Coordinates of C-alpha atoms in Angstrom, one line a residue:
M1 CA 150.1 70.0 138.7
T2 CA 148.8 68.3 141.9
Q3 CA 147.7 71.6 143.4
F4 CA 145.2 72.1 140.5
R5 CA 143.3 68.9 141.1
G6 CA 139.8 68.4 142.7
A7 CA 136.7 70.5 143.0
F8 CA 137.6 74.2 143.0
V9 CA 134.8 76.8 143.6
A10 CA 134.4 79.7 141.3
I11 CA 133.4 81.8 144.2
V12 CA 130.8 84.6 144.0
T13 CA 131.6 88.1 145.1
P14 CA 129.0 89.3 147.6
F15 CA 128.0 92.9 147.5
Q16 CA 126.3 95.0 150.2
D17 CA 124.9 98.4 149.2
G18 CA 126.9 98.2 145.9
R19 CA 130.2 97.5 147.6
V20 CA 132.2 94.3 148.0
D21 CA 130.9 92.7 151.3
E22 CA 134.3 91.7 152.7
Q23 CA 133.0 89.9 155.8
G24 CA 130.5 88.1 153.6
L25 CA 133.4 86.9 151.3
K26 CA 135.4 85.7 154.3
D27 CA 132.4 83.8 155.6
L28 CA 131.9 82.2 152.2
I29 CA 135.5 81.1 152.1
E30 CA 135.2 79.5 155.5
F31 CA 132.0 77.7 154.4
Q32 CA 133.9 76.4 151.4
I33 CA 136.9 75.1 153.3
A34 CA 134.7 73.5 155.9
G35 CA 132.8 71.7 153.1
G36 CA 136.0 70.2 151.7
T37 CA 136.4 72.4 148.6
H38 CA 139.9 71.8 147.1
G39 CA 140.6 75.3 145.9
I40 CA 139.2 78.8 145.8
V41 CA 138.9 80.8 142.5
P42 CA 138.2 84.5 143.2
C43 CA 137.4 87.0 140.4
G44 CA 136.3 84.6 137.8
T45 CA 133.1 84.8 135.7
T46 CA 131.0 83.7 138.7
G47 CA 132.8 86.4 140.8
E48 CA 131.6 89.1 138.4
S49 CA 135.1 90.1 137.5
A50 CA 133.9 92.0 134.5
T51 CA 132.2 94.7 136.7
L52 CA 134.9 94.9 139.4
S53 CA 137.2 97.9 139.4
H54 CA 140.9 97.2 139.4
D55 CA 141.1 98.2 143.0
E56 CA 138.2 95.9 143.9
H57 CA 139.8 93.1 141.9
H58 CA 143.1 93.4 143.7
R59 CA 141.3 93.6 147.1
V60 CA 139.2 90.5 146.5
V61 CA 142.3 88.5 145.6
E62 CA 144.3 89.8 148.5
L63 CA 141.4 89.1 151.0
T64 CA 141.0 85.6 149.6
V65 CA 144.6 84.8 149.9
R66 CA 144.8 86.2 153.4
T67 CA 141.6 84.4 154.5
V68 CA 142.5 81.0 153.0
A69 CA 146.0 81.3 154.7
G70 CA 147.5 78.4 152.7
R71 CA 144.8 75.9 153.6
V72 CA 143.9 75.3 149.9
P73 CA 145.2 76.8 146.6
V74 CA 144.0 80.1 145.5
L75 CA 143.6 80.4 141.7
A76 CA 143.0 84.1 140.9
G77 CA 141.1 85.2 137.9
T78 CA 143.3 87.6 136.0
G79 CA 142.1 87.5 132.4
S80 CA 141.0 90.4 130.2
N81 CA 140.5 91.2 126.6
S82 CA 143.5 93.5 126.9
T83 CA 146.9 91.8 127.1
S84 CA 148.5 94.7 129.0
E85 CA 145.6 94.6 131.5
S86 CA 146.0 90.8 131.9
I87 CA 149.6 91.3 132.7
E88 CA 148.9 93.9 135.3
L89 CA 146.2 91.7 137.0
T90 CA 148.4 88.7 136.9
R91 CA 151.4 90.5 138.4
A92 CA 149.1 91.8 141.2
A93 CA 147.8 88.3 141.9
K94 CA 151.4 87.0 142.2
E95 CA 152.2 89.9 144.6
A96 CA 149.1 89.0 146.7
G97 CA 150.4 85.4 147.1
A98 CA 148.0 83.6 144.8
N99 CA 149.0 80.0 143.8
G100 CA 148.1 80.5 140.2
A101 CA 146.2 82.7 137.7
L102 CA 143.1 81.7 135.7
M103 CA 143.1 83.5 132.4
I104 CA 140.1 83.6 130.2
T105 CA 140.5 83.9 126.4
P106 CA 140.1 87.5 125.3
Y107 CA 136.5 88.3 124.8
Y108 CA 134.8 90.5 122.3
N109 CA 138.0 91.0 120.2
K110 CA 137.7 87.6 118.6
P111 CA 141.4 87.0 118.1
S112 CA 142.8 84.3 115.8
Q113 CA 144.3 81.2 117.1
E114 CA 147.7 82.8 116.6
G115 CA 146.5 85.8 118.5
L116 CA 145.4 83.7 121.4
Y117 CA 148.8 81.9 121.6
Q118 CA 150.7 85.2 121.4
H119 CA 148.4 86.7 124.1
F120 CA 149.0 83.9 126.6
K121 CA 152.7 83.7 125.7
A122 CA 153.1 87.4 126.5
V123 CA 151.4 87.1 129.9
A124 CA 153.3 84.0 130.8
G125 CA 156.6 85.7 129.9
A126 CA 155.8 88.8 131.9
V127 CA 155.0 86.7 135.1
P128 CA 157.2 83.6 134.5
D129 CA 157.1 82.4 138.1
L130 CA 153.3 82.1 138.5
P131 CA 151.4 79.0 137.2
I132 CA 148.7 79.9 134.7
I133 CA 145.5 78.0 133.9
L134 CA 143.9 78.9 130.6
Y135 CA 140.2 79.3 130.5
N136 CA 138.2 78.5 127.4
V137 CA 134.5 79.4 127.5
P138 CA 133.2 80.1 123.9
S139 CA 129.7 80.8 125.1
R140 CA 131.0 83.9 127.0
T141 CA 133.8 85.0 124.7
A142 CA 132.7 84.2 121.1
I143 CA 136.0 82.5 120.5
N144 CA 137.0 78.8 120.9
M145 CA 140.6 78.0 121.7
L146 CA 141.3 74.8 119.7
P147 CA 143.2 71.8 121.1
A148 CA 146.2 72.5 118.8
T149 CA 146.5 76.0 120.3
V150 CA 146.2 74.7 123.8
A151 CA 148.9 72.2 123.1
R152 CA 151.2 75.0 121.8
C153 CA 150.5 77.0 125.0
A154 CA 151.3 73.9 127.1
E155 CA 154.8 74.0 125.8
I156 CA 155.3 77.3 127.8
D157 CA 156.8 76.4 131.2
N158 CA 154.3 78.2 133.5
I159 CA 151.2 77.4 131.5
V160 CA 150.2 74.3 133.4
G161 CA 146.5 73.6 132.7
I162 CA 143.2 74.7 131.3
K163 CA 139.6 75.2 132.5
E164 CA 137.6 73.7 129.6
A165 CA 134.1 75.1 129.5
T166 CA 133.0 73.9 126.1
A167 CA 130.9 71.0 127.5
D168 CA 132.3 69.1 124.5
L169 CA 133.9 65.8 125.6
N170 CA 135.3 65.3 122.2
Q171 CA 137.3 68.6 122.4
I172 CA 138.3 67.9 126.0
S173 CA 139.5 64.5 124.9
Q174 CA 141.6 66.1 122.2
V175 CA 143.1 68.5 124.7
I176 CA 144.0 65.7 127.1
R177 CA 145.5 63.6 124.2
S178 CA 147.5 66.6 122.8
C179 CA 149.0 67.9 126.1
P180 CA 151.6 66.6 128.5
K181 CA 150.4 64.1 131.1
D182 CA 151.0 66.6 133.9
F183 CA 148.9 69.3 132.2
S184 CA 145.8 69.9 134.4
V185 CA 142.5 69.7 132.5
M186 CA 139.7 71.0 134.7
S187 CA 136.1 71.1 133.6
G188 CA 134.4 74.5 133.6
D189 CA 131.0 72.9 133.3
D190 CA 129.4 71.2 136.3
F191 CA 127.3 68.9 134.1
T192 CA 130.3 67.3 132.5
S193 CA 132.7 67.5 135.4
M194 CA 132.5 63.8 136.5
A195 CA 132.8 62.7 132.8
T196 CA 135.8 65.0 132.3
V197 CA 137.6 63.3 135.2
A198 CA 136.6 59.9 133.9
I199 CA 138.4 60.6 130.6
G200 CA 141.5 61.9 132.3
G201 CA 140.7 65.4 133.6
T202 CA 141.9 66.6 137.0
G203 CA 138.8 68.2 138.4
V204 CA 136.3 71.1 138.0
I205 CA 136.1 74.8 138.6
S206 CA 132.5 74.8 139.7
V207 CA 129.5 77.1 140.1
T208 CA 127.4 74.6 142.0
S209 CA 130.2 74.3 144.6
N210 CA 129.1 77.7 145.9
V211 CA 126.0 76.2 147.4
A212 CA 126.9 72.5 147.8
P213 CA 130.7 72.3 148.3
A214 CA 130.7 69.0 150.2
D215 CA 128.8 67.0 147.5
M216 CA 130.8 68.5 144.6
A217 CA 134.1 67.8 146.4
Q218 CA 133.1 64.2 147.2
M219 CA 131.9 63.6 143.7
I220 CA 135.2 64.7 142.2
E221 CA 137.2 62.8 144.8
A222 CA 135.3 59.6 144.0
A223 CA 135.8 60.1 140.3
L224 CA 139.6 60.8 140.7
A225 CA 139.8 57.6 142.9
N226 CA 138.0 55.7 140.1
N227 CA 135.1 55.0 142.4
L228 CA 132.6 55.6 139.6
D229 CA 129.6 54.1 141.4
K230 CA 129.8 56.8 144.1
A231 CA 130.7 59.5 141.6
R232 CA 127.7 58.6 139.4
E233 CA 125.4 58.6 142.5
L234 CA 126.5 62.1 143.5
H235 CA 126.4 63.3 139.8
Y236 CA 122.7 62.3 139.6
K237 CA 122.0 63.7 143.0
L238 CA 123.5 67.0 142.0
L239 CA 122.1 67.2 138.5
P240 CA 118.8 69.0 139.3
L241 CA 120.8 71.5 141.5
M242 CA 123.3 72.1 138.7
A243 CA 120.4 72.9 136.4
A244 CA 118.9 75.3 139.0
M245 CA 122.2 77.2 139.1
F246 CA 121.5 78.2 135.5
Y247 CA 117.8 79.2 135.7
D248 CA 119.2 82.7 135.0
T249 CA 122.6 84.0 134.0
N250 CA 125.4 82.8 136.3
P251 CA 126.0 83.9 139.0
V252 CA 122.5 85.3 139.7
P253 CA 120.9 81.9 140.9
A254 CA 123.9 81.0 143.0
K255 CA 123.9 84.3 144.8
Q256 CA 120.2 84.1 145.3
T257 CA 120.5 80.6 146.7
L258 CA 123.3 81.7 149.1
E259 CA 121.1 84.5 150.3
L260 CA 118.2 82.1 150.9
M261 CA 120.6 79.8 152.7
G262 CA 121.6 82.7 155.0
K263 CA 125.2 82.5 153.8
I264 CA 125.3 86.1 152.5
K265 CA 123.3 89.2 153.4
S266 CA 122.4 90.1 149.8
G267 CA 122.3 88.0 146.7
A268 CA 122.1 91.1 144.5
P269 CA 124.4 91.0 141.5
R270 CA 126.0 94.1 140.0
L271 CA 124.4 95.8 137.0
P272 CA 124.0 95.0 134.2
L273 CA 123.1 91.6 135.8
Y274 CA 119.9 91.8 137.8
R275 CA 117.9 89.7 140.2
M276 CA 115.6 86.9 139.0
N277 CA 111.9 87.6 138.7
E278 CA 109.5 86.2 141.2
E279 CA 108.4 83.2 139.1
T280 CA 112.0 82.1 138.6
I281 CA 112.8 82.6 142.3
G282 CA 109.9 80.3 143.0
R283 CA 111.3 77.6 140.8
L284 CA 114.7 78.1 142.4
K285 CA 113.3 77.8 145.9
A286 CA 111.5 74.6 145.0
A287 CA 114.7 73.1 143.6
I288 CA 116.9 74.0 146.5
A289 CA 114.3 73.0 149.0
E290 CA 114.1 69.6 147.4
Y291 CA 117.9 69.3 147.6
G292 CA 117.8 70.2 151.3
L293 CA 119.6 73.5 151.2
I294 CA 116.7 75.5 152.7

């Protein structure tokens, strides 16, 4: 799917006084598009979807679609550990005009591989005219969707790709090998995104793009064009910044960086996430200053 190709940003959800900062979100979207980001992913892990109410979730997706106004694809996070809730969120994303849905494997429940397949089959069948990108992130969900299960899901017409956040190039290779050639395999891990493209992936859904959209976009563009010298140069330039984005639980460092850059009024996450301590903020400031962000 050519629309799910390139460097997509897993965009943060800015909050102000505990509420979604709508103007802040619109400003971030414009910053991303100006920087060359190839797609916007609202309400993913980095968007703190787990602590958004349903009304907030719907509003963030609607606002993103309206602000983007067709300039790049919008891939809305709609996953849940409840199949019925996933269906409701996916239907709402379709109604809002999203170009696709990003669906995390159900977390906490620890379903079997058959349970994973039946879950995604049910959602795909309930919203058959919306492309679905699967999202495999075992470090968050406690379950790993195996390549054979991904290949089964890929046989369903509107399941068109996967965000692979295992950071395991062997598993990613097996997914690419097992699935149709037009199945989008996007890295969910900034550190391995260039390598994922080099072995046949189609891009990345990135945390680091929140703060350095131009460099992430250019790195993936170079990798997709097989310009590996330029892609490697950008990979190693970005590597310390990628590390800094995980000095604390994602998206805490990204939001703090955006506040320090003056891109959002407040980098505060929503509880139970919490701001970094002063020592870690000091490390973060040093890293982003060295990169030239502040």
